Amino acid sequence: MIPYGHQSIDQNDIRSVTEALKSDWLTQGPAIEKFENAIAQKVSAEYAIACSNGTAALHLACLAAGIGPGDEVIVPTLSFAASANCVLYCNGTPVLCDIKLDTLTIDPDEVEKKITPKTKAVIAVDFAGHSAEWDKLRLIAKKYNLILIDDAAHALGSKFKGEPIGSLADLTTFSFHPVKAITTGEGGMVTTNNKKFADQMRLLRSHGIIIRSLLDVRQGDSLSDLDWQQEMIDLGYNYRLTDIQTALGISQLKKLDRFLLRRRQIALRYIKEFSSIDEIILPPNHKNIDHAWHIFPIQFRSLDRNEVYNKLIKLGIKCQVHYLPIHLQPYYQKRFGYKLEDFPNSEIYYRRCLTIPLYPSLTDKMVKKIILSVQEAVGRGK
């Protein structure tokens, strides 16, 4: 069975983690800052804050943005639930928004329609690795004085009109889950060019505690005399990433360009092989986007998606569906009253989408098997 996604781990990764295990630091050590600096440089951001997972990154971003009771945040309904949950964690209100079918990302025109005096931020998702329309979103944010948050869990290495994802929004979040572009097992990162945001997130990811006494410093004691004193100055969380995980991330990041190249090679092969099949709608691949190809979601014009899925399982191809729209999640329907047909574009996509396998360690033989299996499942076997 070929899975839809899989990590790519080699001996260099194992060696890097082994060295971390043998070091003096298993957590809160020097590897954290090294990984943060490497990510910041890669995405052209001033600051990067490592944390325990992508959801924690979204929560920290919302906290830094000052989201709180009474605040509304506009979020695309086509995304993983965490994109909206992070607003609820801050006692804000996620206001769901539909997507554009030609990009599968949040529709800027719909965003503007949903802005109210309570709107404080917009979260956009670079779905599948294809960036949102950041030029339009930035104009809207400037017009209404909103904070832009980029959920870029799918998009490490992607670019929008030549600008790297990670520096286009006020705050950008990444995930290092095993199926993402690079992995730390579990892990996340927030990038920003705002020092105030960065300082706040560093504080909140570790219980809101600082290791020094401002009072004693004012009295003339040196910092070296105070490194034992831990003072909680805000209500924070334990969202730390370990040195073991960041050792893996540092090693993985060195291979990111190679991973992205292989993903793009496979994606282009799929596009070539499936473009002549009328039944298949290919994922967007606009010319001004450097697509990260985190996933490869195809759609079917008339075939039953579930039937195709079952056929592919029998042929040894494990696919996935990304995602049940947030407004159709039982929790959101119960709490906010969302119902079927509230966001037609997202529902059209959901009913007919299927994510086929795409990851760097797929061999040419495996890719050929996937292609032949999809062709057979849609009635175009050769």
mmCIF file of C-alpha atoms in Angstrom:
data_model
loop_
_atom_site.group_PDB
_atom_site.id
_atom_site.type_symbol
_atom_site.label_atom_id
_atom_site.label_comp_id
_atom_site.label_asym_id
_atom_site.label_seq_id
_atom_site.Cartn_x
_atom_site.Cartn_y
_atom_site.Cartn_z
ATOM 1 C CA MET A 1 0.000 0.000 0.000
ATOM 2 C CA ILE A 2 1.422 3.350 -1.060
ATOM 3 C CA PRO A 3 0.400 6.025 1.516
ATOM 4 C CA TYR A 4 -0.690 9.516 0.489
ATOM 5 C CA GLY A 5 2.204 11.078 2.454
ATOM 6 C CA HIS A 6 5.344 9.932 4.226
ATOM 7 C CA GLN A 7 8.419 11.386 5.890
ATOM 8 C CA SER A 8 11.823 11.150 4.188
ATOM 9 C CA ILE A 9 14.492 10.253 6.763
ATOM 10 C CA ASP A 10 18.101 9.370 5.934
ATOM 11 C CA GLN A 11 21.275 8.531 7.840
ATOM 12 C CA ASN A 12 22.232 12.207 8.161
ATOM 13 C CA ASP A 13 18.966 12.848 9.999
ATOM 14 C CA ILE A 14 19.565 9.898 12.305
ATOM 15 C CA ARG A 15 23.124 11.039 12.955
ATOM 16 C CA SER A 16 21.960 14.563 13.788
ATOM 17 C CA VAL A 17 19.392 13.297 16.297
ATOM 18 C CA THR A 18 21.940 10.900 17.821
ATOM 19 C CA GLU A 19 24.373 13.759 18.344
ATOM 20 C CA ALA A 20 21.628 15.753 20.089
ATOM 21 C CA LEU A 21 20.895 12.797 22.364
ATOM 22 C CA LYS A 22 24.563 12.627 23.309
ATOM 23 C CA SER A 23 24.835 16.367 23.954
ATOM 24 C CA ASP A 24 24.286 18.298 27.171
ATOM 25 C CA TRP A 25 20.945 19.610 25.913
ATOM 26 C CA LEU A 26 17.772 17.655 25.172
ATOM 27 C CA THR A 27 15.524 20.727 25.318
ATOM 28 C CA GLN A 28 15.801 24.535 25.548
ATOM 29 C CA GLY A 29 19.363 24.373 24.258
ATOM 30 C CA PRO A 30 21.346 25.964 21.409
ATOM 31 C CA ALA A 31 19.772 23.900 18.624
ATOM 32 C CA ILE A 32 16.524 25.848 19.014
ATOM 33 C CA GLU A 33 18.009 29.200 18.063
ATOM 34 C CA LYS A 34 20.054 27.617 15.280
ATOM 35 C CA PHE A 35 16.905 26.136 13.732
ATOM 36 C CA GLU A 36 14.977 29.376 14.169
ATOM 37 C CA ASN A 37 17.707 31.399 12.458
ATOM 38 C CA ALA A 38 17.890 28.921 9.587
ATOM 39 C CA ILE A 39 14.126 29.066 8.985
ATOM 40 C CA ALA A 40 14.064 32.869 9.248
ATOM 41 C CA GLN A 41 16.816 33.125 6.657
ATOM 42 C CA LYS A 42 15.089 30.623 4.372
ATOM 43 C CA VAL A 43 11.824 32.579 4.279
ATOM 44 C CA SER A 44 13.345 36.091 4.458
ATOM 45 C CA ALA A 45 11.811 36.914 7.848
ATOM 46 C CA GLU A 46 13.377 38.898 10.675
ATOM 47 C CA TYR A 47 12.287 36.542 13.453
ATOM 48 C CA ALA A 48 11.310 32.893 13.844
ATOM 49 C CA ILE A 49 9.860 31.320 16.983
ATOM 50 C CA ALA A 50 9.941 27.524 17.272
ATOM 51 C CA CYS A 51 7.141 25.743 19.096
ATOM 52 C CA SER A 52 5.716 22.309 19.742
ATOM 53 C CA ASN A 53 3.443 21.946 16.689
ATOM 54 C CA GLY A 54 1.630 23.847 13.961
ATOM 55 C CA THR A 55 -1.489 24.335 16.060
ATOM 56 C CA ALA A 56 0.582 25.879 18.860
ATOM 57 C CA ALA A 57 2.106 28.168 16.229
ATOM 58 C CA LEU A 58 -1.363 29.339 15.192
ATOM 59 C CA HIS A 59 -2.359 29.896 18.821
ATOM 60 C CA LEU A 60 0.795 31.915 19.529
ATOM 61 C CA ALA A 61 0.193 33.988 16.391
ATOM 62 C CA CYS A 62 -3.348 34.819 17.521
ATOM 63 C CA LEU A 63 -2.109 35.686 21.007
ATOM 64 C CA ALA A 64 0.560 37.981 19.561
ATOM 65 C CA ALA A 65 -2.089 39.597 17.371
ATOM 66 C CA GLY A 66 -4.054 40.386 20.522
ATOM 67 C CA ILE A 67 -7.122 38.322 19.604
ATOM 68 C CA GLY A 68 -9.545 38.230 22.527
ATOM 69 C CA PRO A 69 -13.209 38.271 23.541
ATOM 70 C CA GLY A 70 -15.343 40.255 21.101
ATOM 71 C CA ASP A 71 -12.795 40.029 18.266
ATOM 72 C CA GLU A 72 -13.688 38.438 14.944
ATOM 73 C CA VAL A 73 -11.160 36.709 12.703
ATOM 74 C CA ILE A 74 -12.007 35.733 9.129
ATOM 75 C CA VAL A 75 -10.909 32.173 8.282
ATOM 76 C CA PRO A 76 -11.381 29.998 5.152
ATOM 77 C CA THR A 77 -13.775 27.126 5.731
ATOM 78 C CA LEU A 78 -11.638 24.889 3.517
ATOM 79 C CA SER A 79 -8.847 24.052 5.934
ATOM 80 C CA PHE A 80 -7.890 21.839 8.831
ATOM 81 C CA ALA A 81 -9.898 22.682 11.957
ATOM 82 C CA ALA A 82 -6.884 24.215 13.739
ATOM 83 C CA SER A 83 -7.040 27.249 11.424
ATOM 84 C CA ALA A 84 -10.254 28.281 13.153
ATOM 85 C CA ASN A 85 -9.749 26.602 16.530
ATOM 86 C CA CYS A 86 -6.829 28.915 17.297
ATOM 87 C CA VAL A 87 -9.242 31.850 17.353
ATOM 88 C CA LEU A 88 -11.506 30.037 19.806
ATOM 89 C CA TYR A 89 -8.516 29.323 22.063
ATOM 90 C CA CYS A 90 -8.227 33.110 22.453
ATOM 91 C CA ASN A 91 -11.977 33.504 23.089
ATOM 92 C CA GLY A 92 -12.372 35.236 19.746
ATOM 93 C CA THR A 93 -14.938 34.395 17.061
ATOM 94 C CA PRO A 94 -13.868 32.700 13.812
ATOM 95 C CA VAL A 95 -15.925 34.006 10.896
ATOM 96 C CA LEU A 96 -15.799 31.435 8.121
ATOM 97 C CA CYS A 97 -15.349 32.431 4.503
ATOM 98 C CA ASP A 98 -15.575 30.639 1.162
ATOM 99 C CA ILE A 99 -12.763 29.925 -1.294
ATOM 100 C CA LYS A 100 -12.181 30.537 -4.988
ATOM 101 C CA LEU A 101 -12.412 27.353 -7.035
ATOM 102 C CA ASP A 102 -9.554 28.418 -9.310
ATOM 103 C CA THR A 103 -7.063 28.740 -6.422
ATOM 104 C CA LEU A 104 -8.682 26.730 -3.579
ATOM 105 C CA THR A 105 -7.656 29.618 -1.291
ATOM 106 C CA ILE A 106 -9.718 32.230 0.546
ATOM 107 C CA ASP A 107 -11.694 34.575 -1.728
ATOM 108 C CA PRO A 108 -10.554 38.179 -1.083
ATOM 109 C CA ASP A 109 -13.897 39.560 -2.279
ATOM 110 C CA GLU A 110 -15.739 37.391 0.246
ATOM 111 C CA VAL A 111 -13.271 38.469 2.943
ATOM 112 C CA GLU A 112 -14.138 42.117 2.403
ATOM 113 C CA LYS A 113 -17.868 41.373 2.578
ATOM 114 C CA LYS A 114 -17.442 39.800 6.023
ATOM 115 C CA ILE A 115 -15.518 42.647 7.649
ATOM 116 C CA THR A 116 -17.310 44.335 10.549
ATOM 117 C CA PRO A 117 -16.201 46.783 13.255
ATOM 118 C CA LYS A 118 -15.308 43.690 15.321
ATOM 119 C CA THR A 119 -12.947 42.227 12.708
ATOM 120 C CA LYS A 120 -9.357 42.222 13.960
ATOM 121 C CA ALA A 121 -7.526 39.782 11.692
ATOM 122 C CA VAL A 122 -7.675 37.553 8.648
ATOM 123 C CA ILE A 123 -6.170 34.065 8.536
ATOM 124 C CA ALA A 124 -5.447 32.823 5.016
ATOM 125 C CA VAL A 125 -4.283 29.315 4.133
ATOM 126 C CA ASP A 126 -1.805 28.506 1.361
ATOM 127 C CA PHE A 127 -3.801 25.429 0.444
ATOM 128 C CA ALA A 128 -1.872 22.404 -0.852
ATOM 129 C CA GLY A 129 1.215 24.616 -1.180
ATOM 130 C CA HIS A 130 -0.422 27.136 -3.554
ATOM 131 C CA SER A 131 -0.211 30.584 -1.962
ATOM 132 C CA ALA A 132 -3.204 32.750 -1.223
ATOM 133 C CA GLU A 133 -3.648 36.052 -3.097
ATOM 134 C CA TRP A 134 -1.421 38.054 -0.788
ATOM 135 C CA ASP A 135 -1.401 41.237 -2.854
ATOM 136 C CA LYS A 136 -5.188 41.576 -2.582
ATOM 137 C CA LEU A 137 -5.248 40.473 1.052
ATOM 138 C CA ARG A 138 -2.603 43.019 2.026
ATOM 139 C CA LEU A 139 -4.582 45.824 0.379
ATOM 140 C CA ILE A 140 -7.684 44.777 2.334
ATOM 141 C CA ALA A 141 -5.708 44.541 5.583
ATOM 142 C CA LYS A 142 -4.268 48.022 5.066
ATOM 143 C CA LYS A 143 -7.664 49.489 4.174
ATOM 144 C CA TYR A 144 -9.349 48.153 7.310
ATOM 145 C CA ASN A 145 -6.321 48.101 9.654
ATOM 146 C CA LEU A 146 -6.367 44.313 10.064
ATOM 147 C CA ILE A 147 -3.633 41.865 11.049
ATOM 148 C CA LEU A 148 -2.798 39.207 8.456
ATOM 149 C CA ILE A 149 -1.932 35.687 9.590
ATOM 150 C CA ASP A 150 -0.701 33.145 7.059
ATOM 151 C CA ASP A 151 -1.398 29.504 7.874
ATOM 152 C CA ALA A 152 1.450 28.172 5.739
ATOM 153 C CA ALA A 153 1.482 24.620 7.089
ATOM 154 C CA HIS A 154 1.401 23.441 3.459
ATOM 155 C CA ALA A 155 3.701 26.041 1.984
ATOM 156 C CA LEU A 156 7.284 26.026 3.270
ATOM 157 C CA GLY A 157 9.321 26.831 0.165
ATOM 158 C CA SER A 158 6.443 28.364 -1.785
ATOM 159 C CA LYS A 159 6.621 31.867 -3.265
ATOM 160 C CA PHE A 160 4.029 34.423 -4.338
ATOM 161 C CA LYS A 161 5.175 36.608 -7.225
ATOM 162 C CA GLY A 162 8.790 35.935 -6.293
ATOM 163 C CA GLU A 163 8.368 36.663 -2.559
ATOM 164 C CA PRO A 164 8.820 33.724 -0.170
ATOM 165 C CA ILE A 165 5.943 32.565 1.969
ATOM 166 C CA GLY A 166 6.954 33.427 5.514
ATOM 167 C CA SER A 167 7.468 37.149 5.016
ATOM 168 C CA LEU A 168 4.243 38.283 3.313
ATOM 169 C CA ALA A 169 1.856 38.354 6.278
ATOM 170 C CA ASP A 170 2.249 39.961 9.690
ATOM 171 C CA LEU A 171 2.587 36.471 11.160
ATOM 172 C CA THR A 172 3.183 33.197 9.306
ATOM 173 C CA THR A 173 2.874 29.737 10.809
ATOM 174 C CA PHE A 174 4.501 26.498 9.673
ATOM 175 C CA SER A 175 4.088 22.851 10.627
ATOM 176 C CA PHE A 176 6.764 20.164 10.746
ATOM 177 C CA HIS A 177 4.444 17.162 11.005
ATOM 178 C CA PRO A 178 5.842 14.036 9.257
ATOM 179 C CA VAL A 179 3.859 14.603 6.032
ATOM 180 C CA LYS A 180 4.991 18.234 5.660
ATOM 181 C CA ALA A 181 7.868 19.554 3.531
ATOM 182 C CA ILE A 182 10.335 18.873 6.353
ATOM 183 C CA THR A 183 9.670 17.229 9.695
ATOM 184 C CA THR A 184 10.702 17.411 13.321
ATOM 185 C CA GLY A 185 8.241 14.632 14.237
ATOM 186 C CA GLU A 186 5.876 17.194 15.691
ATOM 187 C CA GLY A 187 6.797 20.851 15.592
ATOM 188 C CA GLY A 188 5.880 24.308 14.438
ATOM 189 C CA MET A 189 7.269 27.771 13.757
ATOM 190 C CA VAL A 190 5.981 31.330 13.561
ATOM 191 C CA THR A 191 7.832 33.886 11.456
ATOM 192 C CA THR A 192 7.351 37.648 11.601
ATOM 193 C CA ASN A 193 9.101 40.939 10.918
ATOM 194 C CA ASN A 194 7.581 42.471 14.073
ATOM 195 C CA LYS A 195 9.890 42.394 17.106
ATOM 196 C CA LYS A 196 7.043 43.014 19.554
ATOM 197 C CA PHE A 197 5.184 39.982 18.198
ATOM 198 C CA ALA A 198 8.341 37.864 18.356
ATOM 199 C CA ASP A 199 9.136 38.804 21.946
ATOM 200 C CA GLN A 200 5.564 38.116 23.036
ATOM 201 C CA MET A 201 5.511 34.670 21.431
ATOM 202 C CA ARG A 202 8.861 33.687 22.944
ATOM 203 C CA LEU A 203 7.509 34.591 26.356
ATOM 204 C CA LEU A 204 4.188 32.797 25.922
ATOM 205 C CA ARG A 205 5.650 29.565 24.532
ATOM 206 C CA SER A 206 7.384 28.931 27.876
ATOM 207 C CA HIS A 207 4.817 29.600 30.605
ATOM 208 C CA GLY A 208 5.171 33.391 30.409
ATOM 209 C CA ILE A 209 8.276 33.071 32.560
ATOM 210 C CA ILE A 210 11.486 35.103 32.385
ATOM 211 C CA ILE A 211 14.677 34.032 34.161
ATOM 212 C CA ARG A 212 15.705 37.246 35.877
ATOM 213 C CA SER A 213 14.355 39.781 38.337
ATOM 214 C CA LEU A 214 13.807 43.245 36.909
ATOM 215 C CA LEU A 215 13.549 44.609 40.458
ATOM 216 C CA ASP A 216 16.947 43.196 41.458
ATOM 217 C CA VAL A 217 18.520 44.410 38.207
ATOM 218 C CA ARG A 218 17.374 47.928 39.039
ATOM 219 C CA GLN A 219 19.042 47.546 42.415
ATOM 220 C CA GLY A 220 22.347 46.888 40.707
ATOM 221 C CA ASP A 221 22.730 43.097 40.775
ATOM 222 C CA SER A 222 24.350 41.583 37.690
ATOM 223 C CA LEU A 223 22.415 39.223 35.434
ATOM 224 C CA SER A 224 24.810 36.370 36.303
ATOM 225 C CA ASP A 225 23.686 36.640 39.936
ATOM 226 C CA LEU A 226 20.061 36.213 38.931
ATOM 227 C CA ASP A 227 20.007 33.308 36.495
ATOM 228 C CA TRP A 228 18.329 31.136 39.121
ATOM 229 C CA GLN A 229 15.248 33.326 39.464
ATOM 230 C CA GLN A 230 12.219 32.491 37.320
ATOM 231 C CA GLU A 231 9.398 35.013 37.271
ATOM 232 C CA MET A 232 6.036 34.536 35.569
ATOM 233 C CA ILE A 233 4.993 37.861 34.058
ATOM 234 C CA ASP A 234 2.208 36.589 31.777
ATOM 235 C CA LEU A 235 -0.059 33.551 31.448
ATOM 236 C CA GLY A 236 1.845 31.370 29.018
ATOM 237 C CA TYR A 237 1.922 27.787 27.802
ATOM 238 C CA ASN A 238 4.356 24.918 27.461
ATOM 239 C CA TYR A 239 4.744 25.114 23.685
ATOM 240 C CA ARG A 240 8.488 24.455 23.590
ATOM 241 C CA LEU A 241 10.254 22.413 20.944
ATOM 242 C CA THR A 242 13.105 20.131 22.023
ATOM 243 C CA ASP A 243 16.719 20.090 20.867
ATOM 244 C CA ILE A 244 16.170 16.499 19.748
ATOM 245 C CA GLN A 245 13.431 17.630 17.392
ATOM 246 C CA THR A 246 15.267 20.702 16.169
ATOM 247 C CA ALA A 247 18.345 18.592 15.445
ATOM 248 C CA LEU A 248 16.165 16.645 13.032
ATOM 249 C CA GLY A 249 14.717 19.872 11.639
ATOM 250 C CA ILE A 250 18.157 21.385 11.003
ATOM 251 C CA SER A 251 19.196 18.269 9.106
ATOM 252 C CA GLN A 252 15.924 18.151 7.162
ATOM 253 C CA LEU A 253 16.088 21.825 6.213
ATOM 254 C CA LYS A 254 19.371 21.210 4.388
ATOM 255 C CA LYS A 255 17.401 18.934 2.033
ATOM 256 C CA LEU A 256 14.363 21.187 1.583
ATOM 257 C CA ASP A 257 15.289 22.376 -1.916
ATOM 258 C CA ARG A 258 15.863 18.784 -3.039
ATOM 259 C CA PHE A 259 12.582 17.695 -1.473
ATOM 260 C CA LEU A 260 10.706 20.525 -3.203
ATOM 261 C CA LEU A 261 12.314 19.713 -6.556
ATOM 262 C CA ARG A 262 11.222 16.086 -6.301
ATOM 263 C CA ARG A 263 7.687 17.093 -5.294
ATOM 264 C CA ARG A 264 7.477 19.394 -8.319
ATOM 265 C CA GLN A 265 8.816 16.700 -10.639
ATOM 266 C CA ILE A 266 6.129 14.291 -9.497
ATOM 267 C CA ALA A 267 3.404 16.952 -9.677
ATOM 268 C CA LEU A 268 4.370 17.868 -13.242
ATOM 269 C CA ARG A 269 4.332 14.175 -14.188
ATOM 270 C CA TYR A 270 0.812 13.866 -12.797
ATOM 271 C CA ILE A 271 -0.278 16.986 -14.660
ATOM 272 C CA LYS A 272 1.120 15.632 -17.923
ATOM 273 C CA GLU A 273 -0.504 12.218 -17.525
ATOM 274 C CA PHE A 274 -3.909 13.402 -16.280
ATOM 275 C CA SER A 275 -4.402 16.551 -18.363
ATOM 276 C CA SER A 276 -6.009 14.575 -21.189
ATOM 277 C CA ILE A 277 -8.600 12.973 -18.911
ATOM 278 C CA ASP A 278 -11.715 15.145 -19.001
ATOM 279 C CA GLU A 279 -13.083 13.559 -15.837
ATOM 280 C CA ILE A 280 -10.153 14.847 -13.756
ATOM 281 C CA ILE A 281 -9.858 18.464 -12.620
ATOM 282 C CA LEU A 282 -6.216 19.199 -11.835
ATOM 283 C CA PRO A 283 -5.106 21.329 -8.860
ATOM 284 C CA PRO A 284 -4.305 24.997 -9.536
ATOM 285 C CA ASN A 285 -0.791 25.829 -10.721
ATOM 286 C CA HIS A 286 -0.702 29.527 -11.571
ATOM 287 C CA LYS A 287 2.346 30.968 -13.272
ATOM 288 C CA ASN A 288 3.041 33.624 -10.615
ATOM 289 C CA ILE A 289 3.195 30.986 -7.855
ATOM 290 C CA ASP A 290 6.163 28.811 -6.924
ATOM 291 C CA HIS A 291 4.020 25.905 -5.734
ATOM 292 C CA ALA A 292 5.341 23.810 -2.825
ATOM 293 C CA TRP A 293 3.115 20.840 -3.791
ATOM 294 C CA HIS A 294 2.471 19.683 -0.246
ATOM 295 C CA ILE A 295 -0.427 17.614 -1.561
ATOM 296 C CA PHE A 296 -1.885 16.850 -4.998
ATOM 297 C CA PRO A 297 -5.698 17.077 -4.762
ATOM 298 C CA ILE A 298 -7.571 16.070 -7.896
ATOM 299 C CA GLN A 299 -11.305 16.456 -8.449
ATOM 300 C CA PHE A 300 -13.785 14.414 -10.466
ATOM 301 C CA ARG A 301 -16.413 16.055 -12.634
ATOM 302 C CA SER A 302 -19.037 13.302 -12.436
ATOM 303 C CA LEU A 303 -17.557 10.198 -10.818
ATOM 304 C CA ASP A 304 -18.371 9.333 -7.233
ATOM 305 C CA ARG A 305 -15.278 10.249 -5.221
ATOM 306 C CA ASN A 306 -15.883 7.492 -2.667
ATOM 307 C CA GLU A 307 -16.100 4.832 -5.375
ATOM 308 C CA VAL A 308 -12.808 5.998 -6.885
ATOM 309 C CA TYR A 309 -11.244 5.959 -3.414
ATOM 310 C CA ASN A 310 -12.326 2.350 -2.832
ATOM 311 C CA LYS A 311 -11.035 1.277 -6.240
ATOM 312 C CA LEU A 312 -7.655 2.828 -5.513
ATOM 313 C CA ILE A 313 -7.461 1.098 -2.130
ATOM 314 C CA LYS A 314 -7.947 -2.247 -3.894
ATOM 315 C CA LEU A 315 -5.139 -1.280 -6.277
ATOM 316 C CA GLY A 316 -2.782 -0.534 -3.371
ATOM 317 C CA ILE A 317 -3.031 3.284 -3.408
ATOM 318 C CA LYS A 318 -3.981 4.985 -0.124
ATOM 319 C CA CYS A 319 -5.489 8.401 -0.765
ATOM 320 C CA GLN A 320 -6.852 11.091 1.552
ATOM 321 C CA VAL A 321 -9.460 13.870 1.525
ATOM 322 C CA HIS A 322 -8.350 17.419 2.404
ATOM 323 C CA TYR A 323 -10.651 18.548 4.057
ATOM 324 C CA LEU A 324 -14.152 18.311 5.393
ATOM 325 C CA PRO A 325 -14.909 22.061 5.434
ATOM 326 C CA ILE A 326 -14.881 23.560 8.910
ATOM 327 C CA HIS A 327 -18.520 24.674 8.665
ATOM 328 C CA LEU A 328 -19.534 21.026 8.218
ATOM 329 C CA GLN A 329 -17.667 19.896 11.334
ATOM 330 C CA PRO A 330 -20.252 18.873 13.966
ATOM 331 C CA TYR A 331 -18.747 21.136 16.630
ATOM 332 C CA TYR A 332 -18.974 24.237 14.423
ATOM 333 C CA GLN A 333 -22.481 23.389 13.279
ATOM 334 C CA LYS A 334 -23.637 22.946 16.874
ATOM 335 C CA ARG A 335 -21.896 26.045 18.239
ATOM 336 C CA PHE A 336 -22.368 28.510 15.377
ATOM 337 C CA GLY A 337 -25.329 27.108 13.441
ATOM 338 C CA TYR A 338 -23.483 26.542 10.182
ATOM 339 C CA LYS A 339 -25.280 24.264 7.743
ATOM 340 C CA LEU A 340 -24.973 22.596 4.377
ATOM 341 C CA GLU A 341 -24.814 25.008 1.408
ATOM 342 C CA ASP A 342 -23.492 27.915 3.498
ATOM 343 C CA PHE A 343 -20.238 27.957 1.488
ATOM 344 C CA PRO A 344 -20.949 26.464 -1.949
ATOM 345 C CA ASN A 345 -17.462 26.559 -3.475
ATOM 346 C CA SER A 346 -15.876 24.717 -0.571
ATOM 347 C CA GLU A 347 -18.637 22.117 -0.667
ATOM 348 C CA ILE A 348 -18.286 21.620 -4.425
ATOM 349 C CA TYR A 349 -14.589 21.009 -3.952
ATOM 350 C CA TYR A 350 -15.094 18.712 -0.964
ATOM 351 C CA ARG A 351 -17.637 16.477 -2.709
ATOM 352 C CA ARG A 352 -15.363 15.744 -5.635
ATOM 353 C CA CYS A 353 -11.797 15.929 -4.256
ATOM 354 C CA LEU A 354 -9.246 13.202 -3.581
ATOM 355 C CA THR A 355 -5.594 13.639 -2.608
ATOM 356 C CA ILE A 356 -3.311 11.146 -4.317
ATOM 357 C CA PRO A 357 0.175 10.274 -2.985
ATOM 358 C CA LEU A 358 2.913 12.889 -3.317
ATOM 359 C CA TYR A 359 6.158 12.947 -1.313
ATOM 360 C CA PRO A 360 9.891 13.020 -2.126
ATOM 361 C CA SER A 361 10.665 9.347 -1.475
ATOM 362 C CA LEU A 362 8.213 8.128 -4.100
ATOM 363 C CA THR A 363 10.228 6.229 -6.711
ATOM 364 C CA ASP A 364 9.552 6.506 -10.429
ATOM 365 C CA LYS A 365 8.141 2.970 -10.283
ATOM 366 C CA MET A 366 5.734 3.966 -7.523
ATOM 367 C CA VAL A 367 4.702 7.114 -9.406
ATOM 368 C CA LYS A 368 3.973 5.019 -12.501
ATOM 369 C CA LYS A 369 1.847 2.642 -10.413
ATOM 370 C CA ILE A 370 -0.112 5.573 -8.989
ATOM 371 C CA ILE A 371 -0.731 7.017 -12.450
ATOM 372 C CA LEU A 372 -1.859 3.690 -13.921
ATOM 373 C CA SER A 373 -4.077 3.040 -10.906
ATOM 374 C CA VAL A 374 -5.799 6.426 -11.159
ATOM 375 C CA GLN A 375 -6.309 5.927 -14.885
ATOM 376 C CA GLU A 376 -7.853 2.514 -14.228
ATOM 377 C CA ALA A 377 -10.038 3.817 -11.402
ATOM 378 C CA VAL A 378 -11.539 6.526 -13.619
ATOM 379 C CA GLY A 379 -11.954 4.186 -16.553
ATOM 380 C CA ARG A 380 -8.926 5.250 -18.545
ATOM 381 C CA GLY A 381 -6.673 2.230 -17.968
ATOM 382 C CA LYS A 382 -4.008 1.600 -20.587
#
